[in-house]
Short mmCIF file of C-alpha atoms and ligand atoms in Angstrom, two decimals:
data_model
loop_
_atom_site.label_atom_id
_atom_site.label_comp_id
_atom_site.label_asym_id
_atom_site.label_seq_id
_atom_site.Cartn_x
_atom_site.Cartn_y
_atom_site.Cartn_z
CA UNK Q 1 73.63 74.55 112.72
CA UNK Q 2 71.38 76.42 115.15
CA UNK Q 3 72.93 77.58 118.39
CA UNK Q 4 73.07 74.84 120.99
CA UNK Q 5 70.63 75.33 123.83
CA UNK Q 6 73.40 76.25 126.29
CA UNK Q 7 74.31 79.35 124.23
CA UNK Q 8 72.40 82.58 123.53
CA UNK Q 9 73.69 82.57 119.92
CA UNK Q 10 76.33 81.04 117.64
CA UNK Q 11 78.04 84.42 117.37
CA UNK Q 12 77.55 87.49 119.59
CA UNK Q 13 78.39 90.62 117.60
CA UNK Q 14 79.20 93.68 119.72
CA UNK Q 15 78.37 96.68 117.52
CA UNK Q 16 75.45 96.99 115.10
CA UNK Q 17 77.15 99.59 112.88
CA UNK Q 18 77.52 99.03 109.15
CA UNK Q 19 80.17 96.30 109.53
CA UNK Q 20 78.47 94.47 112.43
CA UNK Q 21 75.01 94.52 110.82
CA UNK Q 22 76.43 93.23 107.50
CA UNK Q 23 78.16 90.40 109.35
CA UNK Q 24 74.89 89.44 111.05
CA UNK Q 25 73.14 89.22 107.66
CA UNK Q 26 76.00 87.22 106.12
CA UNK Q 27 76.08 84.70 108.99
CA UNK Q 28 72.30 84.34 108.93
CA UNK Q 29 72.43 83.70 105.17
CA UNK Q 30 74.79 80.79 105.87
CA UNK Q 31 72.57 79.22 108.55
CA UNK Q 32 74.31 80.53 111.69
CA UNK Q 33 72.48 82.33 114.53
CA UNK Q 34 74.00 85.76 115.22
CA UNK Q 35 72.95 88.22 117.94
CA UNK Q 36 73.70 91.95 117.72
CA UNK Q 37 74.23 94.25 120.69
CA UNK Q 38 74.63 98.03 120.55
CA UNK Q 39 74.19 100.90 123.01
CA UNK Q 40 72.26 102.74 120.28
CA UNK Q 41 68.94 101.44 118.98
CA UNK Q 42 68.76 101.36 115.15
CA UNK Q 43 66.31 104.31 115.20
CA UNK Q 44 69.06 106.55 116.63
CA UNK Q 45 71.44 105.58 113.81
CA UNK Q 46 68.79 106.59 111.29
CA UNK Q 47 68.32 110.18 112.54
CA UNK Q 48 69.50 112.81 110.01
CA UNK Q 49 71.89 114.31 112.55
CA UNK Q 50 73.58 110.97 113.38
CA UNK Q 51 75.93 110.43 110.43
CA UNK Q 52 76.36 112.93 107.60
CA UNK Q 53 78.98 110.90 105.77
CA UNK Q 54 78.67 109.14 102.48
CA UNK Q 55 80.91 106.24 101.57
CA UNK Q 56 82.47 105.25 98.29
CA UNK Q 57 81.75 101.53 98.18
CA UNK Q 58 83.97 99.27 96.06
CA UNK Q 59 81.96 97.30 93.53
CA UNK Q 60 82.94 93.97 95.12
CA UNK Q 61 81.61 95.17 98.49
CA UNK Q 62 78.41 96.36 96.84
CA UNK Q 63 78.12 92.90 95.23
CA UNK Q 64 78.18 91.40 98.76
CA UNK Q 65 75.21 93.55 99.78
CA UNK Q 66 73.43 92.52 96.58
CA UNK Q 67 74.03 88.85 97.36
CA UNK Q 68 72.62 89.40 100.85
CA UNK Q 69 69.41 90.72 99.27
CA UNK Q 70 69.91 94.44 99.94
CA UNK Q 71 69.80 95.59 96.29
CA UNK Q 72 66.15 96.75 96.26
CA UNK Q 73 66.81 98.85 99.36
CA UNK Q 74 70.15 100.32 98.24
CA UNK Q 75 70.04 100.66 94.47
CA UNK Q 76 67.63 103.63 94.34
CA UNK Q 77 70.14 105.61 96.45
CA UNK Q 78 73.42 104.35 94.94
CA UNK Q 79 75.23 106.72 92.60
CA UNK Q 80 77.52 104.98 90.08
CA UNK Q 81 81.06 106.38 90.03
CA UNK Q 82 82.02 106.38 86.35
CA UNK Q 83 85.23 108.37 86.59
CA UNK Q 84 87.68 109.48 89.25
CA UNK Q 85 89.85 112.51 88.52
CA UNK Q 86 92.83 112.99 90.82
CA UNK Q 87 94.68 116.29 90.81
CA UNK Q 88 97.67 117.54 92.71
CA UNK Q 89 97.10 121.25 92.92
CA UNK Q 90 97.52 124.39 94.92
CA UNK Q 91 93.91 125.37 94.45
CA UNK Q 92 90.82 123.53 93.28
CA UNK Q 93 89.83 124.11 89.72
CA UNK Q 94 92.87 122.38 88.29
CA UNK Q 95 90.85 119.24 87.64
CA UNK Q 96 90.01 120.54 84.21
CA UNK Q 97 92.22 118.53 81.84
CA UNK Q 98 95.14 120.50 80.54
CA UNK Q 99 95.42 122.79 83.55
CA UNK Q 100 97.47 120.49 85.73
CA UNK Q 101 100.56 118.48 84.90
CA UNK Q 102 99.74 115.96 87.59
CA UNK Q 103 96.42 114.66 86.56
CA UNK Q 104 95.27 111.09 87.00
CA UNK Q 105 92.11 109.79 85.46
CA UNK Q 106 90.34 106.50 86.15
CA UNK Q 107 87.51 105.53 83.85
CA UNK Q 108 85.07 102.66 84.46
CA UNK Q 109 84.78 101.98 80.73
CA UNK Q 110 88.44 100.85 80.67
CA UNK Q 111 87.76 97.83 82.89
CA UNK Q 112 84.15 97.24 81.85
CA UNK Q 113 84.97 93.96 80.08
CA UNK Q 114 86.63 92.51 83.20
CA UNK Q 115 84.06 93.56 85.74
CA UNK Q 116 80.86 93.03 83.77
CA UNK Q 117 80.07 96.72 83.28
CA UNK Q 118 80.32 97.57 86.97
CA UNK Q 119 81.25 101.17 87.77
CA UNK Q 120 84.42 102.07 89.73
CA UNK Q 121 82.28 102.03 92.84
CA UNK Q 122 79.04 103.38 94.26
CA UNK Q 123 78.48 106.44 96.43
CA UNK Q 124 75.98 105.85 99.19
CA UNK Q 125 74.94 108.07 102.06
CA UNK Q 126 75.59 106.25 105.33
CA UNK Q 127 72.05 107.07 106.51
CA UNK Q 128 70.67 105.13 103.50
CA UNK Q 129 72.98 102.18 104.12
CA UNK Q 130 72.10 102.14 107.82
CA UNK Q 131 68.37 102.20 107.00
CA UNK Q 132 68.71 99.32 104.53
CA UNK Q 133 70.73 97.22 106.98
CA UNK Q 134 68.28 97.90 109.82
CA UNK Q 135 65.31 96.88 107.64
CA UNK Q 136 67.01 93.68 106.49
CA UNK Q 137 68.12 92.70 110.00
CA UNK Q 138 64.55 93.23 111.26
CA UNK Q 139 62.99 91.37 108.31
CA UNK Q 140 65.21 88.34 108.98
CA UNK Q 141 64.35 88.31 112.68
CA UNK Q 142 67.96 88.61 113.75
CA UNK Q 143 67.89 89.40 117.47
CA UNK Q 144 69.19 92.89 118.35
CA UNK Q 145 69.74 93.89 121.96
CA UNK Q 146 69.73 97.69 122.01
CA UNK Q 147 70.28 99.74 123.99
CA UNK Q 148 72.87 97.36 125.46
CA UNK Q 149 76.58 97.96 125.94
CA UNK Q 150 79.18 95.22 126.20
CA UNK Q 151 81.41 95.96 129.18
CA UNK Q 152 83.44 92.77 129.60
CA UNK Q 153 84.25 89.50 127.85
CA UNK Q 154 85.58 86.43 129.64
CA UNK Q 155 86.64 83.26 127.96
CA UNK Q 156 86.63 79.76 129.35
CA UNK Q 157 87.06 76.41 127.61
CA UNK Q 158 84.33 76.08 124.97
CA UNK Q 159 82.62 79.46 125.46
CA UNK Q 160 82.87 83.23 125.70
CA UNK Q 161 80.80 85.19 128.20
CA UNK Q 162 79.78 88.79 127.45
CA UNK Q 163 78.68 91.01 130.33
CA UNK Q 164 76.42 93.95 129.50
CA UNK Q 165 76.32 97.29 131.34
CA UNK Q 166 72.93 96.37 132.86
CA UNK Q 167 74.40 93.18 134.36
CA UNK Q 168 72.98 90.70 131.85
CA UNK Q 169 75.36 87.92 130.80
CA UNK Q 170 75.30 86.26 127.36
CA UNK Q 171 77.27 83.27 126.10
CA UNK Q 172 78.34 82.00 122.67
CA UNK Q 173 81.17 79.96 121.17
CA UNK Q 174 82.45 83.18 119.55
CA UNK Q 175 82.28 86.94 120.19
CA UNK Q 176 83.01 89.44 117.43
CA UNK Q 177 84.18 92.97 118.27
CA UNK Q 178 82.62 95.27 115.65
CA UNK Q 179 82.20 98.24 117.98
CA UNK Q 180 84.53 100.67 116.22
CA UNK Q 181 87.78 102.24 117.30
CA UNK Q 182 87.09 102.15 121.06
CA UNK Q 183 86.41 98.40 121.00
CA UNK Q 184 85.78 96.92 124.45
CA UNK Q 185 86.06 93.39 123.06
CA UNK Q 186 89.54 94.20 121.73
CA UNK Q 187 90.58 95.55 125.12
CA UNK Q 188 89.08 92.57 126.94
CA UNK Q 189 91.14 90.29 124.69
CA UNK Q 190 94.29 92.18 125.67
CA UNK Q 191 94.97 93.15 122.03
CA UNK Q 192 96.95 96.40 121.76
CA UNK Q 193 96.72 98.92 118.96
CA UNK Q 194 99.36 100.90 117.14
CA UNK Q 195 98.59 104.24 115.57
CA UNK Q 196 98.52 107.97 115.99
CA UNK Q 197 96.32 111.01 115.84
CA UNK Q 198 96.70 113.07 112.66
CA UNK Q 199 95.63 116.22 114.57
CA UNK Q 200 93.16 116.81 111.74
CA UNK Q 201 89.41 116.58 111.36
CA UNK Q 202 87.49 115.42 108.33
CA UNK Q 203 84.91 118.10 107.52
CA UNK Q 204 81.90 116.66 105.70
CA UNK Q 205 78.83 118.23 104.19
CA UNK Q 206 76.32 117.46 101.45
CA UNK Q 207 75.65 120.05 98.74
CA UNK Q 208 73.25 120.38 95.85
CA UNK Q 209 75.09 121.22 92.63
CA UNK Q 210 73.85 123.64 90.04
CA UNK Q 211 75.83 121.76 87.35
CA UNK Q 212 75.35 118.00 86.89
CA UNK Q 213 78.23 115.77 88.04
CA UNK Q 214 77.89 112.95 85.46
CA UNK Q 215 79.09 110.41 87.99
CA UNK Q 216 82.55 111.97 88.25
CA UNK Q 217 84.38 111.95 91.60
CA UNK Q 218 87.16 114.49 92.11
CA UNK Q 219 90.03 114.10 94.53
CA UNK Q 220 92.37 117.05 95.00
CA UNK Q 221 95.60 116.99 96.89
CA UNK Q 222 95.88 120.54 98.16
CA UNK Q 223 98.77 121.74 100.38
CA UNK Q 224 96.49 121.66 103.43
CA UNK Q 225 95.34 118.08 102.79
CA UNK Q 226 93.04 116.15 100.48
CA UNK Q 227 89.68 117.46 99.32
CA UNK Q 228 87.07 115.23 97.66
CA UNK Q 229 83.88 115.97 95.76
CA UNK Q 230 81.93 112.74 95.63
CA UNK Q 231 78.83 112.42 93.43
CA UNK Q 232 75.48 111.51 95.01
CA UNK Q 233 72.08 110.86 93.46
CA UNK Q 234 69.88 113.85 92.49
CA UNK Q 235 72.92 115.93 91.45
CA UNK Q 236 74.12 116.31 94.99
CA UNK Q 237 77.67 115.76 96.18
CA UNK Q 238 79.38 114.88 99.43
CA UNK Q 239 82.32 117.22 100.14
CA UNK Q 240 85.08 115.89 102.39
CA UNK Q 241 88.23 117.76 103.28
CA UNK Q 242 90.70 117.89 106.12
CA UNK Q 243 91.33 120.83 108.42
CA UNK Q 244 93.36 121.31 111.58
CA UNK Q 245 91.16 120.15 114.44
CA UNK Q 246 90.49 123.63 115.90
CA UNK Q 247 89.53 125.00 112.49
CA UNK Q 248 87.26 122.01 111.86
CA UNK Q 249 85.48 122.69 115.18
CA UNK Q 250 85.04 126.36 114.25
CA UNK Q 251 83.53 125.44 110.88
CA UNK Q 252 81.11 123.00 112.47
CA UNK Q 253 79.96 125.70 114.89
CA UNK Q 254 79.72 128.43 112.20
CA UNK Q 255 76.37 129.86 111.13
CA UNK Q 256 75.15 128.45 107.76
CA UNK Q 257 75.86 131.69 105.84
CA UNK Q 258 79.38 131.87 107.31
CA UNK Q 259 80.03 128.24 106.35
CA UNK Q 260 78.70 128.81 102.82
CA UNK Q 261 80.94 131.90 102.45
CA UNK Q 262 83.92 129.83 103.61
CA UNK Q 263 83.17 127.16 100.99
CA UNK Q 264 82.90 129.73 98.23
CA UNK Q 265 86.10 131.50 99.30
CA UNK Q 266 88.05 128.29 99.70
CA UNK Q 267 86.92 126.52 96.57
CA UNK Q 268 86.31 129.47 94.28
CA UNK Q 269 83.76 129.08 91.49
CA UNK Q 270 85.01 125.60 90.65
CA UNK Q 271 81.99 123.96 92.26
CA UNK Q 272 79.55 126.20 90.39
CA UNK Q 273 76.45 127.24 92.30
CA UNK Q 274 76.10 125.12 95.41
CA UNK Q 275 73.62 124.93 98.23
CA UNK Q 276 74.60 123.23 101.47
CA UNK Q 277 71.89 120.75 102.41
CA UNK Q 278 71.85 119.40 105.95
CA UNK Q 279 74.27 119.87 108.82
CA UNK Q 280 78.08 120.07 108.74
CA UNK Q 281 79.86 117.16 110.43
CA UNK Q 282 83.45 116.81 111.63
CA UNK Q 283 85.27 113.58 112.44
CA UNK Q 284 88.65 113.42 114.22
CA UNK Q 285 91.18 111.57 112.03
CA UNK Q 286 93.53 108.98 113.44
CA UNK Q 287 95.16 105.69 112.60
CA UNK Q 288 94.46 102.75 114.88
CA UNK Q 289 95.51 99.22 113.95
CA UNK Q 290 94.94 96.22 116.20
CA UNK Q 291 98.07 94.13 116.69
CA UNK Q 292 96.03 90.96 116.16
CA UNK Q 293 92.66 90.18 114.63
CA UNK Q 294 91.77 87.37 116.97
CA UNK Q 295 92.28 85.94 120.46
CA UNK Q 296 90.73 82.84 122.03
CA UNK Q 297 86.99 82.86 121.13
CA UNK Q 298 87.22 86.47 119.91
CA UNK Q 299 87.50 87.99 116.42
CA UNK Q 300 87.76 91.68 115.49
CA UNK Q 301 86.52 93.38 112.35
CA UNK Q 302 85.82 96.81 110.87
CA UNK Q 303 87.15 99.88 112.64
CA UNK Q 304 87.66 97.79 115.81
CA UNK Q 305 90.47 96.07 113.88
CA UNK Q 306 91.68 98.97 111.72
CA UNK Q 307 90.69 102.63 111.74
CA UNK Q 308 92.33 104.35 108.77
CA UNK Q 309 92.43 107.87 107.28
CA UNK Q 310 89.51 108.46 104.87
CA UNK Q 311 91.92 109.68 102.16
CA UNK Q 312 91.06 106.93 99.70
CA UNK Q 313 87.64 105.98 101.06
CA UNK Q 314 88.73 102.52 102.18
CA UNK Q 315 87.72 102.30 105.88
CA UNK Q 316 84.30 100.73 105.51
CA UNK Q 317 85.43 98.74 102.46
CA UNK Q 318 88.10 97.07 104.59
CA UNK Q 319 85.44 96.25 107.17
CA UNK Q 320 83.11 94.79 104.53
CA UNK Q 321 85.94 92.63 103.18
CA UNK Q 322 86.56 91.39 106.75
CA UNK Q 323 82.87 90.48 106.93
CA UNK Q 324 83.03 88.44 103.71
CA UNK Q 325 86.13 86.54 104.85
CA UNK Q 326 84.97 85.92 108.44
CA UNK Q 327 81.46 84.83 107.41
CA UNK Q 328 82.86 82.37 104.86
CA UNK Q 329 85.39 80.89 107.30
CA UNK Q 330 82.74 80.48 110.04
CA UNK Q 331 79.96 79.10 107.84
CA UNK Q 332 82.31 76.59 106.16
CA UNK Q 333 83.74 75.54 109.55
CA UNK Q 334 80.26 75.02 111.01
CA UNK Q 335 79.28 72.90 107.98
CA UNK Q 336 82.29 70.69 108.61
CA UNK Q 337 81.35 70.35 112.27
CA UNK Q 338 84.33 72.38 113.52
CA UNK Q 339 84.18 74.59 116.63
CA UNK Q 340 83.73 78.11 115.15
CA UNK Q 341 85.50 79.75 118.10
CA UNK Q 342 88.59 77.55 117.89
CA UNK Q 343 92.07 78.90 117.28
CA UNK Q 344 92.44 76.96 114.00
CA UNK Q 345 89.26 78.51 112.54
CA UNK Q 346 89.98 82.09 113.67
CA UNK Q 347 93.56 81.90 112.43
CA UNK Q 348 92.19 81.17 108.92
CA UNK Q 349 90.27 84.45 109.06
CA UNK Q 350 93.22 86.46 110.39
CA UNK Q 351 95.58 85.04 107.75
CA UNK Q 352 93.14 85.92 104.99
CA UNK Q 353 92.78 89.55 106.07
CA UNK Q 354 96.19 90.43 107.53
CA UNK Q 355 98.06 91.16 104.33
CA UNK Q 356 95.36 93.29 102.68
CA UNK Q 357 94.81 95.35 105.83
CA UNK Q 358 98.47 95.96 106.59
CA UNK Q 359 99.45 96.95 103.05
CA UNK Q 360 96.45 99.19 102.63
CA UNK Q 361 96.78 100.92 106.02
CA UNK Q 362 100.49 101.50 105.58
CA UNK Q 363 99.84 102.77 102.07
CA UNK Q 364 97.16 105.16 103.31
CA UNK Q 365 99.44 106.49 106.03
CA UNK Q 366 102.25 107.13 103.55
CA UNK Q 367 99.71 108.77 101.26
CA UNK Q 368 98.54 111.16 104.00
CA UNK Q 369 102.13 112.25 104.59
CA UNK Q 370 102.96 112.46 100.91
CA UNK Q 371 99.87 114.40 99.94
CA UNK Q 372 99.61 116.73 102.94
CA UNK Q 373 103.04 118.07 102.16
CA UNK Q 374 104.04 121.21 100.31
CA UNK Q 375 107.77 120.46 100.04
CA UNK Q 376 108.68 121.08 96.36
CA UNK Q 377 110.74 117.88 96.06
CA UNK Q 378 107.91 115.78 97.42
CA UNK Q 379 105.47 117.53 95.12
CA UNK Q 380 107.72 116.69 92.18
CA UNK Q 381 108.04 113.04 93.17
CA UNK Q 382 104.33 112.48 93.63
CA UNK Q 383 103.59 114.34 90.41
CA UNK Q 384 105.97 112.07 88.51
CA UNK Q 385 104.32 108.99 90.07
CA UNK Q 386 100.84 110.15 89.13
CA UNK Q 387 101.88 111.02 85.59
CA UNK Q 388 103.52 107.59 85.19
CA UNK Q 389 100.42 105.74 86.36
CA UNK Q 390 98.29 107.84 84.06
CA UNK Q 391 100.41 106.97 81.01
CA UNK Q 392 100.48 103.24 81.71
CA UNK Q 393 97.09 101.78 80.90
CA UNK Q 394 97.80 98.38 82.60
CA UNK Q 395 98.88 100.11 85.83
CA UNK Q 396 95.77 102.25 85.76
CA UNK Q 397 93.56 99.20 85.21
CA UNK Q 398 95.26 97.46 88.13
CA UNK Q 399 94.61 100.43 90.44
CA UNK Q 400 90.98 100.51 89.36
CA UNK Q 401 90.47 96.82 90.02
CA UNK Q 402 92.34 97.10 93.32
CA UNK Q 403 90.14 100.02 94.39
CA UNK Q 404 87.12 97.97 93.37
CA UNK Q 405 88.34 95.16 95.60
CA UNK Q 406 88.47 92.71 92.69
CA UNK Q 407 92.02 91.41 92.99
CA UNK Q 408 93.49 88.68 95.16
CA UNK Q 409 91.87 85.66 96.75
CA UNK Q 410 88.29 86.92 97.04
CA UNK Q 411 85.75 85.47 99.48
CA UNK Q 412 82.60 84.13 97.79
CA UNK Q 413 80.35 87.00 98.91
CA UNK Q 414 82.67 89.55 97.23
CA UNK Q 415 82.37 87.55 94.00
CA UNK Q 416 78.60 87.73 94.24
CA UNK Q 417 78.18 84.07 95.30
CA UNK Q 418 76.00 82.99 98.21
CA UNK Q 419 77.57 81.23 101.20
C1 FAD E 501 85.14 111.77 107.05
C2 FAD E 501 85.09 110.28 106.78
C3 FAD E 501 84.80 109.82 105.50
C4 FAD E 501 84.80 108.43 105.22
N1 FAD E 501 84.56 108.02 103.94
C5 FAD E 501 84.64 106.69 103.65
C6 FAD E 501 84.44 106.19 102.32
O1 FAD E 501 84.22 106.96 101.37
N2 FAD E 501 84.51 104.85 102.09
C7 FAD E 501 84.77 103.97 103.11
O2 FAD E 501 84.86 102.75 102.86
N3 FAD E 501 84.94 104.41 104.39
C8 FAD E 501 84.89 105.73 104.68
N4 FAD E 501 85.07 106.16 105.96
C9 FAD E 501 85.29 105.16 107.04
C10 FAD E 501 83.96 104.54 107.55
O3 FAD E 501 83.06 105.56 107.89
C11 FAD E 501 84.25 103.66 108.77
O4 FAD E 501 85.29 102.76 108.43
C12 FAD E 501 82.99 102.83 109.13
O5 FAD E 501 81.94 103.68 109.50
C13 FAD E 501 83.29 101.87 110.28
O6 FAD E 501 82.18 101.06 110.52
P1 FAD E 501 82.14 100.01 111.74
O7 FAD E 501 80.80 99.36 111.66
O8 FAD E 501 83.37 99.17 111.74
O9 FAD E 501 82.28 100.90 113.07
P2 FAD E 501 81.35 102.04 113.65
O10 FAD E 501 80.65 102.78 112.56
O11 FAD E 501 82.21 102.82 114.58
O12 FAD E 501 80.20 101.26 114.46
C14 FAD E 501 80.44 100.74 115.74
C15 FAD E 501 79.11 100.41 116.43
O13 FAD E 501 79.42 99.80 117.68
C16 FAD E 501 78.60 100.37 118.70
N5 FAD E 501 79.29 100.23 120.00
C17 FAD E 501 80.20 101.07 120.55
N6 FAD E 501 80.57 100.61 121.78
C18 FAD E 501 79.91 99.44 121.98
C19 FAD E 501 79.89 98.48 123.05
N7 FAD E 501 80.63 98.63 124.15
N8 FAD E 501 79.08 97.39 122.92
C20 FAD E 501 78.33 97.19 121.79
N9 FAD E 501 78.32 98.08 120.77
C21 FAD E 501 79.10 99.19 120.85
C22 FAD E 501 78.39 101.80 118.25
O14 FAD E 501 77.22 102.35 118.83
C23 FAD E 501 78.28 101.64 116.73
O15 FAD E 501 76.94 101.39 116.31
C24 FAD E 501 85.07 107.52 106.26
C25 FAD E 501 85.33 107.99 107.57
C26 FAD E 501 85.37 109.35 107.82
C27 FAD E 501 85.70 109.84 109.22
#
């Protein structure tokens, strides 16, 4: 199945971020020859100032990384999420049971029999994930051209041609756009996006907690927007909340003692003693959905296909599910001797992912509106919904399995099976 001599690779992947690098490993595991290109060398992605985020990874997505051999690199840094407490409140602190009427609790032990004792998910710092992916890509001798920026893609019968900023030209039967929201490959394919800017920024920082977190993640829906406290290893936590963009910029620029005072004022003593470790990061929040996931000899995945609000920690998970579906479709097609860049093959991928992506993105958008709203009627309605889900054990189990990515027609890698 090796790339034919006339091509530089079986699949050229523009973007060696977390989605693109995972795709390269998945394709390689199935015998295909991928090639990654990125304007940033891996070393840049690994710098402590590059990405301060941590991601909640659904257990099915973590299973994919395990199947691709990343467990020894990731497990020491992966914090199990045993419980998620969701509270609709006017101020943090209401997560203590009994204090809030609208309290939703997800517990891993309730679905343990169905998911083989897996937690609700794992919290991983992006810098750890990026390091693990970079090491695995290097160990498997997957070619990485970096720094190299894709600037154009042209398609002709039987091949796609990628032009790089330095003038080099590469060819393959298929090009994958995994270069995030500003995807050049998507633009070159003439695929439009729909979406909007929320006018908010996600403010992110890592703190060390005086009190242990016991693997509990908290999500608060405050009038100003959602606020999450996500457990990390070594009794640290990743804090994520939304602010108006100008306020987010001011917080990022604030001196450490001013930022710490803001945290204490805003969140009261609920967090206990905390120490901010590392820099404060802000990320502009917007919705951006590609109108199609493929075009002739082109496929899109990750944020290039769908950039969503981080409200339920699903952005990267969606991208990792795309990876599992696309890798399976391509590897199976190659084994059957099909042309992996053909319309019939790419349509299989798009069909597999369309429904999940559209329902989840629309759901997230409705959620942002619903939970960033202080209208008393809306508060009442969402409170009633949360209370109902909390009382109905089957509904709660469904939400937990859905969040874990364990429902529906799962690709083999998400089930923990090799390609
Ligand atoms: C505050 C916040 C919190 C989040 N929390 C979670 C969470 O808990 N769980 C979760 O699942 N998701 C979360 N997300 C979403 C998640 O971070 C993104 O979905 C994920 O990082 C997208 O990965 P990607 O590889 O698709 O794209 P990117 O990370 O954008 O990577 C794109 C890569 O392409 C490269 N590139 C750019 N242009 C070119 C070009 N022309 N040619 C070649 N390469 C190019 C870039 O250098 C980069 O390396 C969060 C997001 C935010 C903002």
